[in-house]
Tab-separated table of C-alpha atoms and ligand atoms in Angstrom:
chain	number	residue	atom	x	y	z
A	1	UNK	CA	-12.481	29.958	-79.532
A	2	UNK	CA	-15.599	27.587	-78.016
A	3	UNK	CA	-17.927	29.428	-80.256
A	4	UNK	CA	-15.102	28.032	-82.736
A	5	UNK	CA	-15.246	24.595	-81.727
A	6	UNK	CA	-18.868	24.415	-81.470
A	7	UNK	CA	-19.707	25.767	-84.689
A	8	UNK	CA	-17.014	22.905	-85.964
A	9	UNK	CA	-18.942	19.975	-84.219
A	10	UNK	CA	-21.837	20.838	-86.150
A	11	UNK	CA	-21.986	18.905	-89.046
A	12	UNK	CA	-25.507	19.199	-89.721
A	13	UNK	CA	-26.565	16.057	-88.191
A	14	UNK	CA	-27.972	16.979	-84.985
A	15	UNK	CA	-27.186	13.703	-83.638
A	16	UNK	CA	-27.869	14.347	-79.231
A	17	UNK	CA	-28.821	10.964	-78.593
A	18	UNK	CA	-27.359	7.273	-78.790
A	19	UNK	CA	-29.638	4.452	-78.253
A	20	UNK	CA	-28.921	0.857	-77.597
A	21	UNK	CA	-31.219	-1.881	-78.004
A	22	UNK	CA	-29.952	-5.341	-77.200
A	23	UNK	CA	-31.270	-7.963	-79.976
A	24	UNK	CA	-33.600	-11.200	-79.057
A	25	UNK	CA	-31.946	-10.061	-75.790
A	26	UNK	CA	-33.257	-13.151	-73.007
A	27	UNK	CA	-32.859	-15.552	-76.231
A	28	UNK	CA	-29.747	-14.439	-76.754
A	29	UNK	CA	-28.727	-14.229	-73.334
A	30	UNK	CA	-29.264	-18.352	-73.201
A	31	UNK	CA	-27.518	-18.658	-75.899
A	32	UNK	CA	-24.547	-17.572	-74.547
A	33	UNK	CA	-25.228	-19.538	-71.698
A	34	UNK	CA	-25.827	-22.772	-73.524
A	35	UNK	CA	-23.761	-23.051	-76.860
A	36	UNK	CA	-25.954	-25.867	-77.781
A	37	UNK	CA	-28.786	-23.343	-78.131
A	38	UNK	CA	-26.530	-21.046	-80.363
A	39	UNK	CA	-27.957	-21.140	-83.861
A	40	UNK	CA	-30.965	-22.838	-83.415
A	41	UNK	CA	-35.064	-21.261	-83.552
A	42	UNK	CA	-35.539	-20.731	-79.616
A	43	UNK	CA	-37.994	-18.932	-77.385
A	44	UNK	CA	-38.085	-18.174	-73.672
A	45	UNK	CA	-41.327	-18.594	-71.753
A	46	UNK	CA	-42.327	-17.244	-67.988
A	47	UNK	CA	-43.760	-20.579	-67.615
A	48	UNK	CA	-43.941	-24.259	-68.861
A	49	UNK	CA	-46.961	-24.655	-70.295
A	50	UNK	CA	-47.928	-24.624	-74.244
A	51	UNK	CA	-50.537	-21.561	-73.818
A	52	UNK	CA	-48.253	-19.564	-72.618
A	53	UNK	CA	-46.481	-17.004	-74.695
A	54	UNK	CA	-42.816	-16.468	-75.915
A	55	UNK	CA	-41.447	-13.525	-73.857
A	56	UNK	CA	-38.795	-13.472	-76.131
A	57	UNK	CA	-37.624	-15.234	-79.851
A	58	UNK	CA	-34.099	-15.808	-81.058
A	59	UNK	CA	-33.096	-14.639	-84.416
A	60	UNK	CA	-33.689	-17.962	-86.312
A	61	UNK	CA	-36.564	-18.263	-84.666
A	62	UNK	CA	-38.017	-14.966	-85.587
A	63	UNK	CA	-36.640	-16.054	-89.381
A	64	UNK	CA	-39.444	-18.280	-89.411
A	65	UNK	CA	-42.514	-15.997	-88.106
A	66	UNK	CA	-42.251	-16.467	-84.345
A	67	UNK	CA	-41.760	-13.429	-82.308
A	68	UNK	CA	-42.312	-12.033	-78.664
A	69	UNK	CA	-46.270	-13.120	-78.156
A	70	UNK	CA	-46.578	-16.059	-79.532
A	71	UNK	CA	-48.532	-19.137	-78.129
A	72	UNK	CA	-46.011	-21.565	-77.390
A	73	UNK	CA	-48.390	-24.217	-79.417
A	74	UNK	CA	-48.151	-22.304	-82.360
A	75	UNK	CA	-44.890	-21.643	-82.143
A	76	UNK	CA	-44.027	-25.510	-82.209
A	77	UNK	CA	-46.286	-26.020	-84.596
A	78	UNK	CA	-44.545	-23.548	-87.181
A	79	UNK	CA	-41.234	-25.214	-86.144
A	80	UNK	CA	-41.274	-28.473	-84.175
A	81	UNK	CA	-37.648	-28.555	-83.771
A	82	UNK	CA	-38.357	-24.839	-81.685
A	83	UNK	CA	-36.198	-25.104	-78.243
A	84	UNK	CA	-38.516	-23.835	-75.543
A	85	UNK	CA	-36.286	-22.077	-72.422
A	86	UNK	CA	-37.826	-20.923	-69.138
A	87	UNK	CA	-36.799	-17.542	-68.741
A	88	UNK	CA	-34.079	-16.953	-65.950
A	89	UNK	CA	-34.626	-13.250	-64.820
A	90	UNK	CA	-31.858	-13.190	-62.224
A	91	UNK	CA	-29.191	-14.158	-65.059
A	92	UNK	CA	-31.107	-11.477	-67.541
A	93	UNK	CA	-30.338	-8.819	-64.659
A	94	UNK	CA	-27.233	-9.702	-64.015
A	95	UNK	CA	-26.279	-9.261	-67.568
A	96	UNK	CA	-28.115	-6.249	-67.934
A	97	UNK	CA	-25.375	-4.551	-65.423
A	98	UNK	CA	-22.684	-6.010	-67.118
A	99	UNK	CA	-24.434	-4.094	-70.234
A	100	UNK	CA	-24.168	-0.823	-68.200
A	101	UNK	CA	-20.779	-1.014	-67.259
A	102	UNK	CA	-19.491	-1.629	-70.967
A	103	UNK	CA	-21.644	1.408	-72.024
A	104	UNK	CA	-20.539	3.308	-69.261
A	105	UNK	CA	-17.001	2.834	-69.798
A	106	UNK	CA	-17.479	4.759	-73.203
A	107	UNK	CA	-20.303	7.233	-72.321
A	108	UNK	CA	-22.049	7.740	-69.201
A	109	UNK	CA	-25.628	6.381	-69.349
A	110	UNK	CA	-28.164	8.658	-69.627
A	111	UNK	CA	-31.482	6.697	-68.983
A	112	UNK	CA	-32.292	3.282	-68.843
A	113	UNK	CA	-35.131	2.612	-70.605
A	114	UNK	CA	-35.697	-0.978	-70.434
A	115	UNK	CA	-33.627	-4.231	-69.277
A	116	UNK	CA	-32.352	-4.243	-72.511
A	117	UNK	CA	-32.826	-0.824	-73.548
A	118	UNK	CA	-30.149	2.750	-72.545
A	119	UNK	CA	-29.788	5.945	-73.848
A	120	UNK	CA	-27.116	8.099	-74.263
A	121	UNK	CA	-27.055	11.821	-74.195
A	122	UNK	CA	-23.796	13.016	-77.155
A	123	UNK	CA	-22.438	16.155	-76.106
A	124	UNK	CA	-19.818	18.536	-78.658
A	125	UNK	CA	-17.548	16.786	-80.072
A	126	UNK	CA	-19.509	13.369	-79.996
A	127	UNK	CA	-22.354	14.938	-82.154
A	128	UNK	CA	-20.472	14.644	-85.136
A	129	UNK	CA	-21.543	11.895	-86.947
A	130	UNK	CA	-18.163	10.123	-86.957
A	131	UNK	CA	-17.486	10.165	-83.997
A	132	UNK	CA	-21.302	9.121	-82.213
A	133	UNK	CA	-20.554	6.064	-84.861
A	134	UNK	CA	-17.216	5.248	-83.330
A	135	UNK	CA	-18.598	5.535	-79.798
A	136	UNK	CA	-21.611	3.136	-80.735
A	137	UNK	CA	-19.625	0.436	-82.638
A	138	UNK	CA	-17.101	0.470	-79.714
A	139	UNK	CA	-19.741	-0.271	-77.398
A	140	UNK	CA	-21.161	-3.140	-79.764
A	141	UNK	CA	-17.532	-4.437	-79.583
A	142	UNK	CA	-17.639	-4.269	-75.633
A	143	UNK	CA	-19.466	-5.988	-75.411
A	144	UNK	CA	-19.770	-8.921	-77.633
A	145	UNK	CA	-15.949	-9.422	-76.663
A	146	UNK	CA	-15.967	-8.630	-72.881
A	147	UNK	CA	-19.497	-10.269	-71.725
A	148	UNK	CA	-20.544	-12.515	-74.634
A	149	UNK	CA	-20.257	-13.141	-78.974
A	150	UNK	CA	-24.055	-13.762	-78.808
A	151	UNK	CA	-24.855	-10.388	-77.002
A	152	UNK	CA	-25.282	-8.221	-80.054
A	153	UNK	CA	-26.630	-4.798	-79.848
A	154	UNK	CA	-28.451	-2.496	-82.297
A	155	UNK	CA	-27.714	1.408	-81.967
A	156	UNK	CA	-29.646	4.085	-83.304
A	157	UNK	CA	-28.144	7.749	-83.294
A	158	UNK	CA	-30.166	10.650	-83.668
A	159	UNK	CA	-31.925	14.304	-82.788
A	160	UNK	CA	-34.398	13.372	-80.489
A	161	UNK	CA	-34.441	10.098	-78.000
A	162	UNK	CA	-37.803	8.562	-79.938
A	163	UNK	CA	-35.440	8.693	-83.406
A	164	UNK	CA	-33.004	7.554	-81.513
A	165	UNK	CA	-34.798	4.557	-80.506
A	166	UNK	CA	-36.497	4.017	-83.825
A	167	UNK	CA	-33.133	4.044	-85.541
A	168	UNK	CA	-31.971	1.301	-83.232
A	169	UNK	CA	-35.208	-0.812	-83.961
A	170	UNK	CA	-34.240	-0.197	-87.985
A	171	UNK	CA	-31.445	-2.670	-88.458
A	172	UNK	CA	-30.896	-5.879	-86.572
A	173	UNK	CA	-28.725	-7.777	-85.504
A	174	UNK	CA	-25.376	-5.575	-84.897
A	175	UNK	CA	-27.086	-2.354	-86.285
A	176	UNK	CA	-26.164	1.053	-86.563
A	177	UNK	CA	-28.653	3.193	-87.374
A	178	UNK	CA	-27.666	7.081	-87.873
A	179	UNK	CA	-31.387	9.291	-88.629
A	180	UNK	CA	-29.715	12.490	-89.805
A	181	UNK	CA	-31.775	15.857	-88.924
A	182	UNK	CA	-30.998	17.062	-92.544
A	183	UNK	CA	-32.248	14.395	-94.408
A	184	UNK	CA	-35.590	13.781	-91.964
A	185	UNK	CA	-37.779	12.956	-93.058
A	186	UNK	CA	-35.985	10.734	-95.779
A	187	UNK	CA	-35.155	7.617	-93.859
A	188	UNK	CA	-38.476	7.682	-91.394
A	189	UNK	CA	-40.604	7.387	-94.450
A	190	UNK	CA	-40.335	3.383	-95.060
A	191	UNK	CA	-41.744	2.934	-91.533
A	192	UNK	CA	-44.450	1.321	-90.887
A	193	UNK	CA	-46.518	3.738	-88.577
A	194	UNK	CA	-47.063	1.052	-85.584
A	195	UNK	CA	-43.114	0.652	-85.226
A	196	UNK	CA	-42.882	4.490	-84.044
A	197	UNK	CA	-42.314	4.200	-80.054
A	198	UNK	CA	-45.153	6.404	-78.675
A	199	UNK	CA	-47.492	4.952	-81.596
A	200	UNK	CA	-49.319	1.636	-79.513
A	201	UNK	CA	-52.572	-0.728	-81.312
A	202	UNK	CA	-54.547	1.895	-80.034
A	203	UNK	CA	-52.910	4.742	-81.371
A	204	UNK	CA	-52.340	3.107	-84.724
A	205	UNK	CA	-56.319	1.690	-84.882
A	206	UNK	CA	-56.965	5.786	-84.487
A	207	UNK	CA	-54.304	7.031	-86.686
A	208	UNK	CA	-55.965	4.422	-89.479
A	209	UNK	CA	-59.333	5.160	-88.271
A	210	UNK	CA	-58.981	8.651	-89.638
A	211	UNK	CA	-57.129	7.560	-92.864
A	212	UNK	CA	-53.664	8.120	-91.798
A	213	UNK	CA	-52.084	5.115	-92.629
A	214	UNK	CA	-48.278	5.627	-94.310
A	215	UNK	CA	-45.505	7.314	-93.061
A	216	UNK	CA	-45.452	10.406	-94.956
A	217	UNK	CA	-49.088	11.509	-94.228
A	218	UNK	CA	-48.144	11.212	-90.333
A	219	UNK	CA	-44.890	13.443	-91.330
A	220	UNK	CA	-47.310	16.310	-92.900
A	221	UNK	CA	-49.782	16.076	-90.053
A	222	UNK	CA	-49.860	19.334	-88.276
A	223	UNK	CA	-48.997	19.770	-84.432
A	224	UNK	CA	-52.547	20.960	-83.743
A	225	UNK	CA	-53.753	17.621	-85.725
A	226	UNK	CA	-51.973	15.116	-84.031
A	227	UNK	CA	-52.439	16.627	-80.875
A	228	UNK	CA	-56.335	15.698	-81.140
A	229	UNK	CA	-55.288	12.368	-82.650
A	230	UNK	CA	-53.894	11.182	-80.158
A	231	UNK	CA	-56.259	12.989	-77.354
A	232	UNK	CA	-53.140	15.315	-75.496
A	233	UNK	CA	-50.156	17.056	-75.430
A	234	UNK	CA	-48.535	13.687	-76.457
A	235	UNK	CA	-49.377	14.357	-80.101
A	236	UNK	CA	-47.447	17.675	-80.039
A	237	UNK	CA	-44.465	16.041	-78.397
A	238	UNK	CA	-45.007	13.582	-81.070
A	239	UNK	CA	-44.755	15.887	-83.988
A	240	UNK	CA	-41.425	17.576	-82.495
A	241	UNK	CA	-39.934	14.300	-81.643
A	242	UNK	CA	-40.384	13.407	-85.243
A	243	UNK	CA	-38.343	16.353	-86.410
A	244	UNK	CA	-35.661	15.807	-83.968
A	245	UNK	CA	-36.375	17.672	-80.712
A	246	UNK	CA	-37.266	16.306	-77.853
A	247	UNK	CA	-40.060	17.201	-75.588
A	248	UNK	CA	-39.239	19.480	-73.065
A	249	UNK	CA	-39.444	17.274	-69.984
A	250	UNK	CA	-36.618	15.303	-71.626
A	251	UNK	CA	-34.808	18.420	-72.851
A	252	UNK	CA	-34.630	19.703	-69.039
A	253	UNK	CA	-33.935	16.392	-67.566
A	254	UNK	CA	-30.600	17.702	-66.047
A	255	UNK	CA	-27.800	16.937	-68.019
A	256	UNK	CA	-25.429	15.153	-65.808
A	257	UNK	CA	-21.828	13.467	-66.266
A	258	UNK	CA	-21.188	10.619	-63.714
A	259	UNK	CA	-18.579	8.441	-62.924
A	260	UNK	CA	-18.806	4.962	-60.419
A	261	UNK	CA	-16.880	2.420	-59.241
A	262	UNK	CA	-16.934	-0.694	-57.675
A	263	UNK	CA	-13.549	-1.009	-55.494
A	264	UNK	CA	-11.088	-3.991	-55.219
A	265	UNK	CA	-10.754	-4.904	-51.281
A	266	UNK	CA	-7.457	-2.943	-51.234
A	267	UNK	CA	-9.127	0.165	-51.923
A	268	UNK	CA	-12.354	-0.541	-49.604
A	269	UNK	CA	-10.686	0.902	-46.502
A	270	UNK	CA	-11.625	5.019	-46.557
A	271	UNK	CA	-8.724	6.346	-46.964
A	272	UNK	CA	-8.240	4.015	-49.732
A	273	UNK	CA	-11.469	5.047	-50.930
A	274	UNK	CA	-10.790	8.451	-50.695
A	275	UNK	CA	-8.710	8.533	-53.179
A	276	UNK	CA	-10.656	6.805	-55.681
A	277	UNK	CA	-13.520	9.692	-55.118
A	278	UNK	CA	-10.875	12.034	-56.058
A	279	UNK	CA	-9.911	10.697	-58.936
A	280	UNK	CA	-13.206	10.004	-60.311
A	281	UNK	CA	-13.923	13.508	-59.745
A	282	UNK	CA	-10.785	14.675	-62.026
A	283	UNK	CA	-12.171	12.559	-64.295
A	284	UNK	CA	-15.509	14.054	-64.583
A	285	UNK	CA	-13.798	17.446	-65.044
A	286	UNK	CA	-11.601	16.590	-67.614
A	287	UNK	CA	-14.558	15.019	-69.291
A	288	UNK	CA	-16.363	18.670	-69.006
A	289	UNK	CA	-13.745	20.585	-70.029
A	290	UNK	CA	-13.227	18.341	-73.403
A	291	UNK	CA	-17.290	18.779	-73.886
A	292	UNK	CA	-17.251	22.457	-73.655
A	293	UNK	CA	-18.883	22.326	-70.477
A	294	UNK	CA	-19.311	23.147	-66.852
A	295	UNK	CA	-21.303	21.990	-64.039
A	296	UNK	CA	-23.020	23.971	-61.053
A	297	UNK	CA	-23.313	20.774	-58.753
A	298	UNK	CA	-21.564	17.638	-57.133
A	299	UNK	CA	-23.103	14.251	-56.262
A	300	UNK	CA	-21.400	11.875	-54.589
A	301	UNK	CA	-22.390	8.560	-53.330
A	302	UNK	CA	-21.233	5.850	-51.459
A	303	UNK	CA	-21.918	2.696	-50.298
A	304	UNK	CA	-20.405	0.214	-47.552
A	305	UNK	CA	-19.804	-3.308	-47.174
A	306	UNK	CA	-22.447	-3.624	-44.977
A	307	UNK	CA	-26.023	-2.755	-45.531
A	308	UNK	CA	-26.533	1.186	-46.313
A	309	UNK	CA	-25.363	4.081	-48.770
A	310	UNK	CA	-25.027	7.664	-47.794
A	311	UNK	CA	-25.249	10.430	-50.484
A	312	UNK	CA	-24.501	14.220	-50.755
A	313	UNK	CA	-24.852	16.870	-52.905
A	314	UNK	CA	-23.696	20.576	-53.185
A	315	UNK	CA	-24.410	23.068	-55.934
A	316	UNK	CA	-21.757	25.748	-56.973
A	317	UNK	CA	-21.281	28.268	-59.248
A	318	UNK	CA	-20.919	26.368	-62.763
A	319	UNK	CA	-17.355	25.735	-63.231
A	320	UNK	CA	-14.522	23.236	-65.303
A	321	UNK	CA	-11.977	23.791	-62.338
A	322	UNK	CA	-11.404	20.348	-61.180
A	323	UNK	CA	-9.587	21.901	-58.022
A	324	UNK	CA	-13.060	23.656	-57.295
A	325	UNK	CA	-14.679	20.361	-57.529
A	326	UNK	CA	-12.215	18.566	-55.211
A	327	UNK	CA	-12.724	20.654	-52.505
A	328	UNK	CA	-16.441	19.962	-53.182
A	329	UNK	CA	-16.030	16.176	-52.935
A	330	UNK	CA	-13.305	16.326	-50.157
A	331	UNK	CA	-16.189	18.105	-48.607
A	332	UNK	CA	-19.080	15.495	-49.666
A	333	UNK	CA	-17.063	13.163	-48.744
A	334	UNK	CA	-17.048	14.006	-45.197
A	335	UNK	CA	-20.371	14.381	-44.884
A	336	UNK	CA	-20.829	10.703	-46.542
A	337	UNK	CA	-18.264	9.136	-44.569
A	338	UNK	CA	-19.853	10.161	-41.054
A	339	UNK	CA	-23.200	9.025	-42.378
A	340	UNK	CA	-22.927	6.106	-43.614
A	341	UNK	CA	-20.274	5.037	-40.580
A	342	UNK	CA	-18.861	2.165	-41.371
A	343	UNK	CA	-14.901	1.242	-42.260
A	344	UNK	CA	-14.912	-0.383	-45.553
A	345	UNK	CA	-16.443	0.803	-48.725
A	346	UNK	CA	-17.782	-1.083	-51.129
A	347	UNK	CA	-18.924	1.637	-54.240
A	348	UNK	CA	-17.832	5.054	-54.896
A	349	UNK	CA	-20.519	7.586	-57.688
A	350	UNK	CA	-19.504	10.607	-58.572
A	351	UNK	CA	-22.183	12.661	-60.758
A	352	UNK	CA	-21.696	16.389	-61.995
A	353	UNK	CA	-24.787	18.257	-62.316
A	354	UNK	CA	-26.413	20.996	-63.898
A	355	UNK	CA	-24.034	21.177	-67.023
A	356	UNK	CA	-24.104	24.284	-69.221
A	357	UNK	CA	-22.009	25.235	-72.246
A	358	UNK	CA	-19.147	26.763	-71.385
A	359	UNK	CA	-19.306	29.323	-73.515
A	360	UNK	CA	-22.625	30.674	-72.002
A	361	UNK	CA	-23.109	34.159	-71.895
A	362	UNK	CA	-23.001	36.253	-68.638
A	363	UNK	CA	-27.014	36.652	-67.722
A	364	UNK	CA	-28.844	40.049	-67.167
A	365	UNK	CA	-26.503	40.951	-64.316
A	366	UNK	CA	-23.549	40.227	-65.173
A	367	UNK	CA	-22.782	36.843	-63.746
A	368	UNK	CA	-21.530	34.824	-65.661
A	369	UNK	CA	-21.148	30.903	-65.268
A	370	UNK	CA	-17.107	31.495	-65.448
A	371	UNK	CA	-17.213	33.207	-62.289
A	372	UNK	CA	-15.746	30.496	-60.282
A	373	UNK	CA	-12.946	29.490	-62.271
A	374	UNK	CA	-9.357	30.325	-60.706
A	375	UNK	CA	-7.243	31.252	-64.466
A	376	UNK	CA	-4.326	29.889	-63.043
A	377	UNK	CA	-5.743	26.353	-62.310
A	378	UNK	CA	-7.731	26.478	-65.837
A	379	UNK	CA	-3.781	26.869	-67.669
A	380	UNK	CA	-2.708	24.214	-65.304
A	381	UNK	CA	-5.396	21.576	-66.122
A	382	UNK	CA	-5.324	22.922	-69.709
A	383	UNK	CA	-1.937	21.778	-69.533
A	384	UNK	CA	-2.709	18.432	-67.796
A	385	UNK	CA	-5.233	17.348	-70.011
A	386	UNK	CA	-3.094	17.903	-72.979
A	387	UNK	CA	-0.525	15.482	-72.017
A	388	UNK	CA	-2.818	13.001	-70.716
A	389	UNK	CA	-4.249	12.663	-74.516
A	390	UNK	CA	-0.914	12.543	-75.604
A	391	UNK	CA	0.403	10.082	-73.564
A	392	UNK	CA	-2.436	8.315	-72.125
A	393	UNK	CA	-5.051	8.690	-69.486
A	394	UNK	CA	-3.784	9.258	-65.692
A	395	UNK	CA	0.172	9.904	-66.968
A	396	UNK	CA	-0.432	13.305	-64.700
A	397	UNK	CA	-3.180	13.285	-62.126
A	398	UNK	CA	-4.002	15.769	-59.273
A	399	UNK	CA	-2.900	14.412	-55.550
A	400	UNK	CA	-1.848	11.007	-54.612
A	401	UNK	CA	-2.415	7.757	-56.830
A	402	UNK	CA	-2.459	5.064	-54.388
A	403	UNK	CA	-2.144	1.709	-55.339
A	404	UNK	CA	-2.476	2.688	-59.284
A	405	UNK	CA	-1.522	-0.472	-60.608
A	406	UNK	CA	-4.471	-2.594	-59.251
A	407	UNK	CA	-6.686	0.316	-60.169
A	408	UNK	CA	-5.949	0.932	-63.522
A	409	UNK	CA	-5.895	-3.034	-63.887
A	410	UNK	CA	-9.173	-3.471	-62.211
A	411	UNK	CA	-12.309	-3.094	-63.889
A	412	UNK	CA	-12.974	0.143	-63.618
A	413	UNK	CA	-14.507	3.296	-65.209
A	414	UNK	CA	-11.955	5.351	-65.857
A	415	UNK	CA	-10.773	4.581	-69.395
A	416	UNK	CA	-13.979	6.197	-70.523
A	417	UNK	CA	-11.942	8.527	-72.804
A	418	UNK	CA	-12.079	7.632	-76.469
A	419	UNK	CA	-9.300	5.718	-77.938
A	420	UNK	CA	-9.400	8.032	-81.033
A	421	UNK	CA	-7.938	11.147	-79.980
A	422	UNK	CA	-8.429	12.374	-83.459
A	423	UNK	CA	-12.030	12.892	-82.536
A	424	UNK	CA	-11.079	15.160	-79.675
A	425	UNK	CA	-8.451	17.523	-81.122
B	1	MG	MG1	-34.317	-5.442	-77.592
């Protein structure tokens, strides 16, 4: 039956990683502070001087030749109507987390890569081309309607995280980029070498230096070849990056499914806040069990209203059983609560570790990561999670619901099951 299902989400895409890039993100960012700067050429400098350098270009102005890097002078001489913004970090941060809660409320966040940049790890049923592009223009609609119109992101879906992020950097503004492992190396080959991530000024002035210049003859150079090119192992990684697999640090990064939230003051006290753990801790096991997977850990985190966060962790035999995982966090919990000593809580993360595929096969002896799964529970959430998709998230839920109204009503990251339960039949 999983073998089933996973031979089902394969449709020969390979898709394992989505990849948002904001666009002209500090320009756009004042834009949406300042509607008089929407529409208009723009850069943002650290500094106000004309020999400084544009940190970052709006759209129109990158129309007209002016990008990230150029001289403020030049700039205004290419366009003397050019609005010239001192950058405001603190605002661009601030957005930034508003960025990662939108994302996360549609797929956990997998690494951030820059202050503009995430990426997403897809897992079963979200490989599927379909659906990773129904997960990516959802988050594009997040946020453009939830933090601002001018916010607009480009997404790139693909094998490996570096196609990933070159499909994101293919199509701007509002992009969606999918690079396809059976039609590599199709797409890749109207690149322009220097626009690969991993390929710097240096690496290109090499590349050219020993005649390699277009797209195709970097797609035919051998491992062995590009690993001298560019002086290491990172030439290897290269080459398998380009055909869709990741390097191995990233593919044993461990896969992890987490869940946060910032509470409301009526669910700061801890008992309050309890609760909230709990829940967020169902969630991540309903989440494994529609992936096809299990996890062998539990992370919880938490922080107070006053200075200071206390975190524990505890590794298990993998499982889906969310009642296995509850007593985990009721346990962590504990442990987190008498650490960190204080009466209100501010922020509750739950992260589930050390996912495998459910359907893994029993090792050498015997043991097999379905070992610590109670049958009875595994009908009982079967059960559960099939009327919460067909009548909406948290209609049944394990132990209390306090206060559910304000919860569900808050900002929170619960809804972080897909709106198109077609996708997760
Ligand atoms: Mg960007």
């Amino acid at each position: 039956m999983q073998k089933a299902q996973i031979r089902q989400w394969d449709d020969g895409s390979g898709l394992k990683w989505l990849y948002l890039d904001m666009n002209s993100f500090f320009a756009s960012c004042e834009q949406q502070a300042d509607p008089c700067l929407r529409g208009r050429p723009l850069i943002v400098v650290p500094v106000d001087s004309e020999y400084t350098c544009a940190i970052a270009a709006s759209q129109e102005a990158k129309r007209l030749g002016i990008k990230t890097g150029t001289q403020v002078k030049i700039a205004k001489q290419i366009c003397p109507d050019l609005k010239v913004v001192q950058a405001r970090p603190d605002e661009y941060v601030r957005i930034h987390h508003r960025i990662l809660e939108e994302v996360d409320h549609v797929i956990p966040v997998e690494k951030i890569c820059s202050i503009d940049e995430v990426a997403c790890r897809l897992m079963g049923p979200e490989t599927v081309e379909a659906a990773a592009r129904a997960l990516g223009h959802r988050i594009q609609r997040r946020i453009l309607s939830n933090i601002g119109e001018c916010l607009t992101a480009s997404i790139g879906l693909a094998p490996s995280r570096m196609l990933a992020k070159t499909a994101a950097d293919m199509q701007k503004p509002l992009g969606m980029t999918v690079l396809r492992r059976d039609q590599l190396p199709g797409p890749l080959l109207d690149i322009d070498i220097g626009d690969f991530p991993g390929i710097g000024p240096a690496t290109k002035a090499r590349l050219f230096r020993a005649g390699i210049s277009d797209p195709r003859q970097l797609w035919h150079l051998s491992p062995s070849r590009m690993r001298q090119l560019w002086g290491g192992i990172g030439g290897d990684q290269f080459w398998y990056a380009l055909r869709g697999v990741d390097p191995p640090e990233i593919e044993t990064e461990r896969g992890s499914i987490s869940h946060s939230h910032v509470l409301a003051v009526e669910l700061r006290p801890v008992e309050a806040a309890r609760a909230v753990a709990r829940r967020l801790t169902a969630k991540c096991g309903s989440r494994l069990r529609r992936m096809g997977y299990k996890c062998g850990g539990l992370h919880l985190s938490i922080r107070g209203t006053q200075e200071g966060r206390a975190q524990a962790e505890r590794l298990f035999m993998a499982t889906a059983d969310s009642f296995r995982m509850l007593e985990a966090a009721d346990a962590l919990w504990d442990v987190c609560v008498r650490t960190l000593n204080q009466t209100s809580i501010k922020k509750v993360s739950v992260t589930c570790m050390r996912l495998v595929p459910a359907d893994t096969a029993p090792d050498l002896f015997g043991y097999s990561p379905a070992a610590d799964e109670d049958p009875r529970h595994m009908r009982l959430l079967e059960a559960i999670d099939a009327l919460n998709q067909r009548f909406g998230k948290d209609r049944i839920s394990i132990g209390p619901k306090p206060k559910l109204h304000e919860f569900v009503g808050a900002k929170i990251a619960f809804n972080r099951v897909p709106e198109t339960p077609e996708f997760w039949e």
